[in-house]
Amino acid sequence: MSVKTALRVIEIIETYAREKRALPLSELARLLDVPVSSCLALIRTLTGLGYLYETGRRQGYYPTGRLLAMAQRIARADPVLDRVYPSLVELRDATRETVVFAKLTQDGRVVYLDVLDSPHTIRYAPVAGEFKDVHANSLGKALMSLLDEPARDALLGNGPLTRHNERTLVTREAVLQDLALSRQRGWFMNSGESIPDVGAIAWPVTLSGEHYAISVGGPIYRIEPCQEEYARILRAACTGLEQQS
């Protein structure tokens, strides 16, 4: 029950992030697909703790600034991001494209730990906390390159991989061939393999014995002509971080 309640709280936060408006109790319950009575108990608890407030009688509830304040405190104390953030900013400013810092989860997915948005109006716009398939993601490929053969084989499995579109590599052999080519040329690439028209290059970085990866991503028409230049800057950033570590 406690785990289910924790999930409901996260779903409430994500619902407000998606809807971007005050929500009456009945509508919030509908969006969460939970009984009104259960939703009311959660709302009363979060309101009592200062995370939600009633915008007006019968007008609905909305998050206060407390949630943002807590998130900012947590982010400022992150032991890994505190070290890498300056390098991520330099990389974003040098390429003017979206920069993502990520690692593998225990269940073999890529999780985005931090995202620095490109200043361009047309840009790749993921958010921290997103999960991606390793075989259709430049960061996933970079992270796989650091694994030994048994771990990599376990990650890819024996069956067909999820096909996101016609560019997705869906066999173990195709992915392994791509990894070998990527190591040789000096960057790991995703050319519209998960999201059409979005490309990214990535490189792995090891900090205090833990494996991470950094990518530079954006529209394919901007990324592909600059691959070699961005890869050089990216590798230099990763080397600098490893030396500091």
Coordinates of C-alpha atoms in Angstrom, one line a residue, residues 72-90 101 113-114 116 207 212 241 244-245:
Q72 CA 16.4 22.7 -6.3
R73 CA 17.9 21.8 -2.9
I74 CA 18.2 18.2 -4.0
A75 CA 19.8 19.1 -7.3
R76 CA 22.3 21.5 -5.8
A77 CA 23.6 18.7 -3.5
D78 CA 23.8 16.0 -6.2
P79 CA 27.4 14.5 -5.7
V80 CA 27.8 13.6 -9.4
L81 CA 26.1 16.4 -11.2
D82 CA 27.9 19.0 -9.1
R83 CA 31.2 17.8 -10.6
V84 CA 30.0 17.4 -14.2
Y85 CA 27.6 20.4 -14.6
P86 CA 30.3 23.0 -15.5
S87 CA 31.6 20.7 -18.3
L88 CA 28.1 20.1 -19.6
V89 CA 27.4 23.8 -19.7
E90 CA 30.7 24.4 -21.7
F101 CA 24.2 13.2 -19.1
L113 CA 20.2 12.3 -15.3
D114 CA 20.5 15.8 -16.5
L116 CA 20.8 21.1 -20.8
L207 CA 33.9 8.7 -12.9
Y212 CA 28.2 7.4 -17.5
L241 CA 36.2 14.9 -16.4
Q244 CA 39.5 15.5 -12.6
S245 CA 37.9 12.4 -11.1

